[in-house]
Coordinates of C-alpha atoms in Angstrom, one line a residue:
X26 CA 126.8 93.9 116.1
X27 CA 128.6 96.3 118.4
X28 CA 129.9 99.5 116.8
X29 CA 130.6 103.1 117.5
X30 CA 127.2 104.8 117.2
X31 CA 126.9 108.5 117.4
X32 CA 124.8 111.3 115.9
X33 CA 125.5 111.8 112.3
X34 CA 127.5 115.0 112.3
X35 CA 128.8 114.3 108.8
X36 CA 125.3 114.5 107.4
X37 CA 124.8 117.9 108.9
X38 CA 128.1 119.1 107.6
X39 CA 127.9 117.8 104.1
X40 CA 124.3 118.6 103.5
X41 CA 124.9 122.2 104.4
X42 CA 127.3 122.3 101.5
X43 CA 124.6 121.3 99.0
X44 CA 121.7 123.1 100.5
X45 CA 121.1 124.8 97.2
X46 CA 120.6 121.5 95.4
X47 CA 117.3 121.1 93.7
X48 CA 115.3 118.5 95.6
X49 CA 113.4 115.6 94.2
X50 CA 109.7 114.8 94.0
X51 CA 107.4 113.5 96.6
X52 CA 108.0 110.5 98.7
X53 CA 106.3 107.5 97.2
X54 CA 103.1 106.6 99.0
X55 CA 103.9 104.0 101.6
X56 CA 102.4 100.6 100.7
X57 CA 100.0 99.1 103.2
X58 CA 101.4 96.7 105.8
X59 CA 100.9 93.0 104.8
X60 CA 98.7 92.4 107.8
X61 CA 96.3 95.1 106.5
X62 CA 95.9 93.9 103.0
X63 CA 94.3 90.7 101.7
X64 CA 96.8 88.4 99.9
X65 CA 94.2 85.7 99.6
X66 CA 91.0 84.2 100.9
X67 CA 92.1 81.4 103.2
X68 CA 91.6 77.7 102.6
X69 CA 87.8 77.5 102.8
X70 CA 85.8 77.9 99.6
X71 CA 82.5 79.0 101.1
X72 CA 80.5 76.4 99.2
X73 CA 79.7 73.9 101.9
X74 CA 83.0 72.2 102.0
X75 CA 84.2 71.5 105.6
X76 CA 86.6 74.1 107.0
X77 CA 90.1 72.7 107.5
X78 CA 91.4 72.2 111.1
X79 CA 94.6 74.1 110.3
X80 CA 96.0 76.7 108.0
X81 CA 99.7 77.4 107.3
X82 CA 101.0 80.9 108.2
X83 CA 104.1 81.9 106.3
X84 CA 106.5 83.8 108.4
X85 CA 109.2 85.6 106.3
X86 CA 111.9 87.3 108.3
X87 CA 115.3 89.1 108.1
X88 CA 117.5 91.2 110.3
X89 CA 120.5 93.6 110.5
X90 CA 119.8 95.3 107.2
X91 CA 121.8 98.4 108.4
X92 CA 120.5 100.6 105.7
X93 CA 122.1 98.6 102.9
X94 CA 119.8 99.7 100.1
X95 CA 122.4 98.9 97.4
X96 CA 124.1 95.5 97.2
X97 CA 127.0 95.4 99.7
X98 CA 130.3 95.7 97.9
X99 CA 133.2 93.3 98.0
X100 CA 133.4 90.3 100.4
X101 CA 130.9 91.9 102.7
X102 CA 128.3 91.2 100.0
X103 CA 128.9 87.5 99.8
X104 CA 127.0 84.6 101.4
X105 CA 128.7 81.2 102.0
X106 CA 126.9 78.3 100.5
X107 CA 127.7 74.6 101.1
X108 CA 127.7 72.7 97.8
X109 CA 126.6 69.1 97.2
X110 CA 130.2 67.9 97.3
X111 CA 130.9 69.6 100.6
X112 CA 132.8 72.6 99.3
X113 CA 131.8 76.1 100.1
X114 CA 131.0 78.7 97.5
X115 CA 130.8 82.5 98.0
X116 CA 127.5 83.8 96.4
X117 CA 127.0 87.6 95.8
X118 CA 123.8 88.6 97.5
X119 CA 121.7 91.4 98.9
X120 CA 120.3 94.8 97.9
X121 CA 116.7 95.9 98.6
X122 CA 115.8 95.6 94.9
X123 CA 116.5 91.9 95.2
X124 CA 115.2 91.5 98.7
X125 CA 111.8 92.9 97.6
X126 CA 111.7 90.6 94.7
X127 CA 112.6 87.6 96.8
X128 CA 109.9 88.3 99.4
X129 CA 107.3 89.1 96.8
X130 CA 108.0 85.8 95.0
X131 CA 108.0 83.8 98.2
X132 CA 104.6 85.2 99.2
X133 CA 102.9 83.9 96.1
X134 CA 100.4 81.1 96.8
X135 CA 100.5 81.9 100.6
X136 CA 97.3 83.5 101.6
X137 CA 98.5 83.9 105.2
X138 CA 101.9 85.6 104.9
X139 CA 103.5 87.9 107.5
X140 CA 106.9 89.6 107.2
X141 CA 108.9 90.3 110.4
X142 CA 112.4 91.5 111.3
X143 CA 114.7 91.4 114.3
X144 CA 116.3 94.8 114.5
X145 CA 119.2 96.9 113.3
X146 CA 117.4 97.7 110.1
X147 CA 118.9 101.2 110.3
X148 CA 122.1 102.6 111.8
X149 CA 125.7 102.1 110.7
X150 CA 124.3 102.6 107.3
X151 CA 126.1 103.4 104.0
X152 CA 125.9 107.1 102.9
X153 CA 122.9 106.6 100.6
X154 CA 120.8 106.0 103.8
X155 CA 122.9 107.4 106.6
X156 CA 123.3 110.8 105.0
X157 CA 119.5 111.2 105.4
X158 CA 119.1 109.8 108.9
X159 CA 117.9 106.5 107.3
X160 CA 114.7 107.9 105.9
X161 CA 115.4 106.1 102.6
X162 CA 115.6 102.7 104.4
X163 CA 112.3 103.2 106.2
X164 CA 110.7 104.2 102.9
X165 CA 112.1 101.0 101.3
X166 CA 110.8 98.8 104.2
X167 CA 107.4 100.3 103.7
X168 CA 107.5 99.4 100.0
X169 CA 108.7 95.8 100.9
X170 CA 105.6 95.4 103.1
X171 CA 107.4 94.7 106.3
X172 CA 104.7 94.0 108.9
X173 CA 106.7 94.3 112.2
X174 CA 110.2 94.6 113.6
X175 CA 112.0 94.6 116.9
X176 CA 114.4 97.4 117.7
X177 CA 118.1 96.6 117.7
X178 CA 120.9 98.4 119.4
X179 CA 121.5 100.5 116.3
X180 CA 118.0 101.9 116.4
X181 CA 119.2 103.9 119.4
X182 CA 122.3 105.3 117.7
X183 CA 120.7 108.8 117.6
X184 CA 118.6 108.5 120.7
X185 CA 115.0 107.6 121.5
X186 CA 113.6 110.8 120.1
X187 CA 115.0 110.1 116.7
X188 CA 113.8 106.5 116.9
X189 CA 110.3 107.8 117.7
X190 CA 110.6 110.1 114.6
X191 CA 111.4 107.1 112.4
X192 CA 108.3 105.4 113.7
X193 CA 105.9 108.3 113.6
X194 CA 107.3 110.5 110.8
X195 CA 108.1 114.2 110.6
X196 CA 111.1 116.0 109.2
X197 CA 114.5 116.0 111.0
X198 CA 114.5 118.5 113.9
X199 CA 117.9 120.0 112.7
X200 CA 118.1 119.4 109.0
X201 CA 114.4 119.6 108.2
X202 CA 112.9 118.0 105.1
X203 CA 115.1 116.5 102.5
X204 CA 112.6 116.8 99.7
X205 CA 111.0 120.2 99.2
X206 CA 107.5 120.4 100.6
X207 CA 107.4 116.8 101.5
X208 CA 107.2 115.5 105.1
X209 CA 108.8 112.2 106.1
X210 CA 105.9 109.8 106.7
X211 CA 107.6 107.4 109.1
X212 CA 107.3 103.6 109.2
X213 CA 104.0 102.1 108.4
X214 CA 105.0 99.0 110.4
X215 CA 105.3 98.9 114.2
X216 CA 108.8 99.0 115.8
X217 CA 108.6 97.0 119.0
X218 CA 110.7 97.9 122.0
X219 CA 109.3 95.8 124.9
X220 CA 112.4 95.9 127.1
X221 CA 113.5 99.5 126.4
X222 CA 111.8 101.8 128.9
X223 CA 112.0 105.4 130.0
X224 CA 113.8 105.6 133.4
X225 CA 111.3 108.2 134.7
X226 CA 108.0 106.6 133.7
X227 CA 108.9 103.0 133.3
X228 CA 106.9 102.9 130.0
X229 CA 108.3 101.2 126.9
X230 CA 109.9 103.6 124.4
X231 CA 107.6 102.1 121.7
X232 CA 104.9 99.4 121.6
X233 CA 106.0 96.2 123.3
X234 CA 103.9 93.9 121.1
X235 CA 101.5 93.8 118.2
X236 CA 98.9 91.2 117.0
X237 CA 98.8 90.4 113.3
X238 CA 95.3 89.3 112.1
X239 CA 94.0 87.7 109.0
X240 CA 90.6 86.0 108.5
X241 CA 90.4 85.2 112.2
X242 CA 94.0 84.0 112.4
X243 CA 95.9 85.9 115.1
X244 CA 99.7 85.9 115.7
X245 CA 101.2 88.0 118.4
X246 CA 104.7 89.5 118.0
X247 CA 106.9 90.7 121.0
X248 CA 110.0 92.7 120.2
X249 CA 113.1 93.1 122.3
X250 CA 116.7 94.2 121.9
X251 CA 119.6 92.8 123.8
X252 CA 119.8 93.8 127.5
X253 CA 123.4 94.9 126.9
X254 CA 122.5 97.7 124.5
X255 CA 123.9 100.4 126.8
X256 CA 127.4 98.7 126.6
X257 CA 127.5 99.0 122.8
X258 CA 125.8 102.4 122.2
X259 CA 127.1 105.8 123.2
X260 CA 125.8 107.2 126.5
X261 CA 124.0 109.9 124.5
X262 CA 122.1 107.4 122.5
X263 CA 120.6 105.6 125.5
X264 CA 120.3 108.6 127.8
X265 CA 117.2 108.4 130.0
X266 CA 116.5 104.8 129.1
X267 CA 116.7 101.5 130.8
X268 CA 117.1 98.1 129.2
X269 CA 115.6 95.0 130.8
X270 CA 116.3 91.2 130.7
X271 CA 115.1 89.7 127.4
X272 CA 113.7 86.5 129.0
X273 CA 111.7 88.2 131.7
X274 CA 110.3 90.8 129.3
X275 CA 109.2 88.3 126.6
X276 CA 107.6 86.1 129.3
X277 CA 105.8 89.0 130.8
X278 CA 104.2 90.0 127.5
X279 CA 103.6 86.5 126.4
X280 CA 101.5 86.0 129.5
X281 CA 99.6 89.2 128.7
X282 CA 98.9 88.1 125.1
X283 CA 97.8 84.7 126.3
X284 CA 95.3 86.4 128.7
X285 CA 93.9 88.3 125.6
X286 CA 93.3 85.0 123.8
X287 CA 96.4 85.2 121.5
X288 CA 97.9 81.7 121.7
X289 CA 100.2 82.0 118.7
X290 CA 103.2 84.1 119.6
X291 CA 106.6 84.9 117.9
X292 CA 109.4 86.7 119.7
X293 CA 111.6 89.0 117.7
X294 CA 114.9 89.2 119.6
X295 CA 117.9 91.4 118.6
X296 CA 120.4 88.9 120.1
X297 CA 121.7 85.8 118.5
X298 CA 124.1 83.0 118.3
X299 CA 127.1 81.6 116.4
X300 CA 126.6 78.4 114.3
X301 CA 129.5 76.1 113.8
X302 CA 129.6 77.0 110.1
X303 CA 129.2 80.5 108.5
X304 CA 127.3 78.9 105.5
X305 CA 123.6 79.9 105.4
X306 CA 122.5 76.3 104.6
X307 CA 124.5 74.6 107.3
X308 CA 122.4 72.2 109.4
X309 CA 122.8 73.4 112.9
X310 CA 120.5 70.5 114.1
X311 CA 123.1 67.9 113.2
X312 CA 123.6 65.5 114.8
X313 CA 121.0 66.6 117.4
X314 CA 118.7 69.6 117.8
X315 CA 120.7 72.8 118.3
X316 CA 124.0 70.9 118.6
X317 CA 125.7 73.2 116.0
X318 CA 125.0 76.6 117.6
X319 CA 126.4 78.5 120.6
X320 CA 126.1 82.0 122.0
X321 CA 123.6 84.1 124.1
X322 CA 120.5 83.0 122.2
X323 CA 120.9 79.4 123.4
X324 CA 120.3 80.3 127.0
X325 CA 117.7 82.9 126.1
X326 CA 115.8 80.3 124.2
X327 CA 115.9 77.9 127.1
X328 CA 114.4 80.5 129.4
X329 CA 111.5 81.9 127.2
X330 CA 108.1 80.5 128.1
X331 CA 106.7 77.7 125.9
X332 CA 103.8 80.1 125.1
X333 CA 106.2 81.5 122.5
X334 CA 106.2 79.3 119.4
X335 CA 109.2 80.6 117.5
X336 CA 112.1 83.0 117.9
X337 CA 113.4 85.3 115.1
X338 CA 116.8 86.6 116.1
X339 CA 119.6 88.8 114.9
X340 CA 122.6 90.9 116.1
X341 CA 125.4 88.4 115.3
X342 CA 125.0 88.7 111.6
X343 CA 124.9 84.9 111.2
X344 CA 122.4 82.7 109.3
X345 CA 120.8 79.7 111.0
X346 CA 117.5 77.8 111.4
X347 CA 117.8 75.6 114.5
X348 CA 115.6 73.9 117.0
X349 CA 116.4 74.6 120.6
X350 CA 114.6 73.3 123.7
X351 CA 112.1 75.5 125.5
X352 CA 111.8 75.3 129.4
X353 CA 109.4 72.3 128.9
X354 CA 112.0 70.5 126.9
X355 CA 110.2 70.7 123.6
X356 CA 112.0 71.8 120.5
X357 CA 111.3 75.3 119.2
X358 CA 112.5 77.0 116.0
X359 CA 115.1 79.7 116.3
X360 CA 116.2 81.6 113.2
X361 CA 118.5 84.3 111.9
X362 CA 119.1 85.6 108.4
X363 CA 122.7 86.9 108.1
X364 CA 122.8 90.6 107.5
X365 CA 122.6 93.4 105.0
X366 CA 119.6 91.9 103.3
X367 CA 121.6 89.0 101.9
X368 CA 119.4 86.2 103.3
X369 CA 115.7 85.8 104.2
X370 CA 114.1 83.1 106.3
X371 CA 110.9 81.3 105.3
X372 CA 109.1 79.6 108.2
X373 CA 105.9 77.7 108.1
X374 CA 103.7 78.0 111.2
X375 CA 100.8 75.6 111.1
X376 CA 97.9 77.3 112.9
X377 CA 95.2 75.3 114.6
X378 CA 91.9 77.1 114.0
X379 CA 90.3 75.4 117.0
X380 CA 93.0 76.0 119.7
X381 CA 94.3 79.2 118.0
X382 CA 97.8 77.9 118.6
X383 CA 100.8 76.8 116.5
X384 CA 101.3 73.1 116.0
X385 CA 104.9 73.2 117.1
X386 CA 105.8 69.7 115.8
X387 CA 104.9 70.9 112.2
X388 CA 107.0 74.1 112.2
X389 CA 109.5 74.1 109.3
X390 CA 112.1 76.8 108.5
X391 CA 114.8 77.4 105.9
X392 CA 117.1 80.2 104.9
X393 CA 117.3 81.4 101.3
X394 CA 119.9 83.6 99.5
X395 CA 118.7 86.9 98.2
X396 CA 120.4 86.3 94.8
X397 CA 121.3 89.1 92.5
X398 CA 120.5 86.9 89.5
X399 CA 116.7 87.5 89.8
X400 CA 114.9 90.6 88.5
X401 CA 115.1 93.8 90.4
X402 CA 111.9 95.3 92.0
X403 CA 111.4 98.4 89.8
X404 CA 109.9 100.5 92.6
X405 CA 112.9 99.9 94.8
X406 CA 115.2 100.7 91.8
X407 CA 113.4 104.0 91.4
X408 CA 113.8 104.8 95.2
X409 CA 117.5 104.2 95.1
X410 CA 117.9 106.3 92.0
X411 CA 115.9 109.2 93.5
X412 CA 118.0 109.3 96.7
X413 CA 121.3 108.7 94.8
X414 CA 120.5 111.8 92.8
X415 CA 120.3 113.9 96.0
X416 CA 123.4 112.3 97.5
X417 CA 125.6 112.3 94.3
X418 CA 127.4 115.6 94.7
X419 CA 128.7 114.5 98.1
X420 CA 129.0 110.7 97.6
X421 CA 131.1 110.9 94.4
X422 CA 133.8 113.2 95.7
X423 CA 137.2 111.5 95.5
X424 CA 139.2 111.1 98.7
X425 CA 142.2 108.9 97.7
X426 CA 143.4 105.9 95.8
X427 CA 144.0 102.2 96.5
X428 CA 145.8 99.5 94.6
X429 CA 143.5 96.6 95.6
X430 CA 140.7 95.7 98.0
X431 CA 141.5 96.6 101.6
X432 CA 139.4 94.3 103.7
X433 CA 137.8 95.3 106.9
X434 CA 134.3 93.9 107.5
X435 CA 134.9 91.0 105.1
X436 CA 138.3 90.0 106.6
X437 CA 138.5 86.7 108.5
X438 CA 141.5 87.5 110.7
X439 CA 141.4 89.3 114.0
X440 CA 143.8 92.0 112.7
X441 CA 142.5 93.4 109.4
X442 CA 144.2 95.4 106.7
X443 CA 141.5 98.1 106.9
X444 CA 141.7 98.2 110.7
X445 CA 145.4 98.9 110.4
X446 CA 144.8 101.8 107.9
X447 CA 142.1 103.3 110.2
X448 CA 144.2 103.1 113.3
X449 CA 147.2 104.6 111.4
X450 CA 145.0 107.4 110.2
X451 CA 143.9 108.2 113.7
X452 CA 147.5 108.2 115.0
X453 CA 148.7 110.3 112.1
X454 CA 146.0 112.9 112.6
X455 CA 146.4 113.1 116.4
X456 CA 150.2 112.7 116.9
X457 CA 151.1 116.4 116.5
X458 CA 151.6 118.0 119.8
X459 CA 148.8 120.6 119.2
X460 CA 146.4 117.8 118.1
X461 CA 146.9 115.6 121.2
X462 CA 150.3 114.1 121.0
X463 CA 149.0 110.6 120.5
X464 CA 151.6 107.8 120.6
X465 CA 149.2 104.9 119.7
X466 CA 145.7 104.4 118.5
X467 CA 142.9 101.9 119.1
X468 CA 139.9 101.2 116.8
X469 CA 137.0 98.9 117.8
X470 CA 136.3 96.3 115.2
X471 CA 132.6 96.8 115.2
X472 CA 133.0 100.3 114.0
X473 CA 134.4 99.2 110.7
X474 CA 131.3 98.6 108.7
X475 CA 132.6 97.6 105.2
X476 CA 135.6 96.9 103.0
X477 CA 137.4 99.4 100.8
X478 CA 136.7 98.0 97.4
X479 CA 139.0 98.5 94.4
X480 CA 136.1 98.2 91.8
X481 CA 134.3 101.5 91.2
X482 CA 131.0 102.0 92.9
X483 CA 129.8 104.6 90.3
X484 CA 131.6 106.3 87.5
X485 CA 134.7 107.4 89.5
X486 CA 137.0 104.7 88.1
X487 CA 138.6 101.6 89.7
X488 CA 140.8 102.3 92.7
X489 CA 139.3 105.7 93.5
X490 CA 138.0 106.0 97.1
X491 CA 134.9 108.3 97.1
X492 CA 133.4 110.1 100.1
X493 CA 130.5 107.7 99.9
X494 CA 132.8 104.7 100.1
X495 CA 134.7 106.1 103.0
X496 CA 131.5 107.0 104.8
X497 CA 130.2 103.4 104.4
X498 CA 133.4 102.2 106.2
X499 CA 133.1 104.8 109.0
X500 CA 129.4 106.0 109.1
X501 CA 129.2 107.1 112.7
X502 CA 131.5 110.2 112.5
X503 CA 132.5 109.8 116.1
X504 CA 134.7 112.5 117.5
X505 CA 138.2 111.4 118.3
X506 CA 139.7 111.6 121.8
X507 CA 143.3 111.6 123.0
X508 CA 143.7 110.6 126.7
X509 CA 146.4 109.8 129.2
X510 CA 146.6 106.1 130.1
X511 CA 149.2 104.2 132.0
X512 CA 151.0 101.3 130.5
X513 CA 149.2 99.1 133.0
X514 CA 145.8 100.4 131.8
X515 CA 146.8 99.8 128.2
X516 CA 147.7 96.2 129.0
X517 CA 144.4 95.8 130.9
X518 CA 142.5 97.1 127.9
X519 CA 144.3 94.5 125.7
X520 CA 143.3 91.8 128.2
X521 CA 139.7 93.0 128.1
X522 CA 139.6 92.0 124.4
X523 CA 139.5 88.3 125.4
X524 CA 138.1 88.4 129.0
X525 CA 135.2 89.7 131.0
X526 CA 132.3 90.9 128.8
X527 CA 134.3 89.8 125.7
X528 CA 135.3 86.4 126.9
X529 CA 132.9 84.4 124.8
X530 CA 132.9 86.7 121.8
X531 CA 136.3 88.3 121.5
X532 CA 136.6 91.9 120.3
X533 CA 140.1 92.4 119.0
X534 CA 141.0 96.1 118.8
X535 CA 142.7 97.3 115.7
X536 CA 146.0 99.0 116.5
X537 CA 148.3 101.6 115.0
X538 CA 151.6 100.5 113.6
X539 CA 153.4 101.9 116.7
X540 CA 152.0 99.0 118.9
X541 CA 152.6 95.3 118.8
X542 CA 152.0 92.3 121.0
X543 CA 151.4 88.5 121.0
X544 CA 148.0 86.8 121.4
X545 CA 148.4 83.2 122.7
X546 CA 145.3 81.3 121.9
X547 CA 146.6 78.2 123.6
X548 CA 145.8 79.9 126.9
X549 CA 142.5 81.2 128.3
X550 CA 141.0 84.6 129.3
X551 CA 143.3 87.5 130.1
X552 CA 146.3 85.2 130.1
X553 CA 146.1 85.1 126.3
X554 CA 147.8 88.5 126.2
X555 CA 151.5 87.9 126.6
X556 CA 152.2 91.0 128.6
X557 CA 156.0 90.9 128.1
X558 CA 155.4 91.1 124.4
X559 CA 153.5 94.4 124.4
X560 CA 155.8 97.0 122.8
X561 CA 155.5 100.6 121.7
X562 CA 157.8 101.5 118.8
X563 CA 159.8 98.4 119.5
X564 CA 160.3 99.1 123.2
X565 CA 158.5 97.3 126.1
X566 CA 155.5 99.1 127.4
X567 CA 156.2 100.4 130.9
X568 CA 153.2 99.7 133.2
X569 CA 154.1 102.8 135.4
X570 CA 154.6 105.2 132.5
X571 CA 151.8 107.5 131.1
X572 CA 151.1 107.3 127.4
X573 CA 148.9 109.4 125.1
X574 CA 146.3 107.2 123.4
X575 CA 143.9 108.0 120.6
X576 CA 140.5 106.4 120.2
X577 CA 137.0 107.3 119.2
X578 CA 134.6 108.7 121.9
X579 CA 132.7 105.4 122.1
X580 CA 135.9 103.6 123.3
X581 CA 136.9 106.5 125.4
X582 CA 133.6 106.1 127.2
X583 CA 134.5 102.4 128.0
X584 CA 132.2 101.0 125.3
X585 CA 132.4 97.4 124.0
X586 CA 133.5 96.2 127.4
X587 CA 136.7 98.2 127.5
X588 CA 136.4 99.7 131.0
X589 CA 140.1 100.4 131.1
X590 CA 139.9 102.8 128.1
X591 CA 137.2 104.7 129.9
X592 CA 139.7 105.6 132.7
X593 CA 141.6 108.0 130.6
X594 CA 142.4 111.5 131.8
X595 CA 143.6 114.8 130.3
X596 CA 141.2 114.4 127.4
X597 CA 141.6 116.3 124.2
X598 CA 138.8 116.2 121.6
X599 CA 140.0 116.0 118.0
X600 CA 138.4 115.8 114.6
X601 CA 135.9 113.0 113.6
X602 CA 137.1 109.6 112.7
X603 CA 135.8 110.0 109.2
X604 CA 137.7 113.3 108.7
X605 CA 140.9 111.7 109.9
X606 CA 140.4 108.7 107.6
X607 CA 139.8 110.9 104.5
X608 CA 142.8 113.1 105.4
X609 CA 145.0 110.1 105.6
X610 CA 143.8 108.8 102.2
X611 CA 144.5 112.2 100.7
X612 CA 148.0 112.5 102.3
X613 CA 149.1 108.9 101.5
X614 CA 147.8 108.1 98.1
X615 CA 147.8 109.4 94.5
X616 CA 146.6 108.0 91.3
X617 CA 150.2 107.1 90.4
X618 CA 151.0 105.8 93.9
X619 CA 147.8 104.3 95.4
X620 CA 147.7 103.0 98.9
X621 CA 148.3 99.3 99.1
X622 CA 146.7 96.9 101.7
X623 CA 149.1 96.9 104.7
X624 CA 150.6 93.8 106.2
X625 CA 148.7 92.3 109.2
X626 CA 151.8 91.6 111.4
X627 CA 151.2 93.8 114.4
X628 CA 149.5 91.1 116.4
X629 CA 151.4 87.8 116.5
X630 CA 149.0 85.0 117.0
X631 CA 149.9 81.6 118.6
X632 CA 147.4 79.0 117.8

């Protein structure tokens, strides 16, 4: 999902403070990719029995892990499940120890099993992974036996050179090796980036496709991210790159695979849809195929060649297993597995040994919860413990105190309590004249990656906000900007929340307490913003007047479809968003007077 990606300055800063820490032992040897090892011997027995016409290929898939090695905390760690009586239950899920166990259990009895992912496996990660430029997550994915993944927009957070390092290995060019004498080995699975090319050469940043093989069975995988990646990644992250149309790219490489004799093809697409229900087990084919899903993936699915047999998707953090028509009008499976490792998809692809193609009418798929009631995978438990030991001196440092959960990522309302806290923190830090003289602050919702949870994450005690918890909320460490904008530009920015690029998927900015307005959902497009209601400190915003506005550098560059915010002038660069957040917690909370969740009354919503 869209966010505020930027190079991880916090990692450089805080690691320098603990440079003297003793480092841990060697990286565990990466497990071989599933396609390279033999999980069985096929369906023939070699004793004169006729060979079957088909074999079942098990496709396990997930997406949008975002470096969540440990189970996500609070409401962000729940999956909605429809019960037999029609009620919905929240089920705690996720964590790579459980994801590994789920996938390993699912593979049993399936001699042809391949595991694929649809991007955003790293980036916007909690401190345990983000502090180390996501090397721990790549190591975990190696252990899980991931076979292949597409890139997502967050794979470009730190630029194409860093993405290439994650693929090929090598220690970080600035911070070096995190474990003494041990070089980062990189991913032992291919990252596919078919539609991300270098502007100068026109060549893909990484491989466009790969072919998984087992006992003569061949399945091709093509990986793409959303064409709009430059709109949701900082300019530095996509510098020198060009992103191409998803449909055209997949069709191009499907044709190439077909010419090579690869007839069974799966597209891994980091773009998705929105099912009518947020429950993972909702039937989005009821009453008819694909009736219960909307969003970009619907049109993409309709345009991708029938040569492609299934689409594994992501980006929207939703869970679905739907059939959508291909250009020939035939149903084709389209899946997504929520986010943060909370769900995985199990798809059966029946492979015809004679035609070497998938029997589309027999494709079956279902999503499954990565429950925390199962046994943990011991090797992943060891990995988490090892990296936690290195991160502990930084992660456990107290920053402030809260009286209850302050929901951000897990909130269901456009205006969130944590969004208000973050915007207020930015305003407080940048309001002094020598800090920029900010009068209001905007925070993009995609940059808030978690909730602030009251329950302790370690041994710090309930209600204590640690550096690791604050980092998990704001992992990008974007530098803050204060710019001049006219009242008219501010109003246009508010209108861009619900129009233009954000018309179909609204992005409601989180606003500081100095600003208020009314959102009228009975209207459409930009008209939903009641312009006469926009007030600063209780007074109507003057379209002709100039105001000082604080926001992170991603928004100040016009990111997330907010072109008006990119028109600011007289820019002053301030501290990072994370520094301001932690400073606000320190200044506004104590153990005896913890910070309470603020009211969400800045945006009046007419339904």
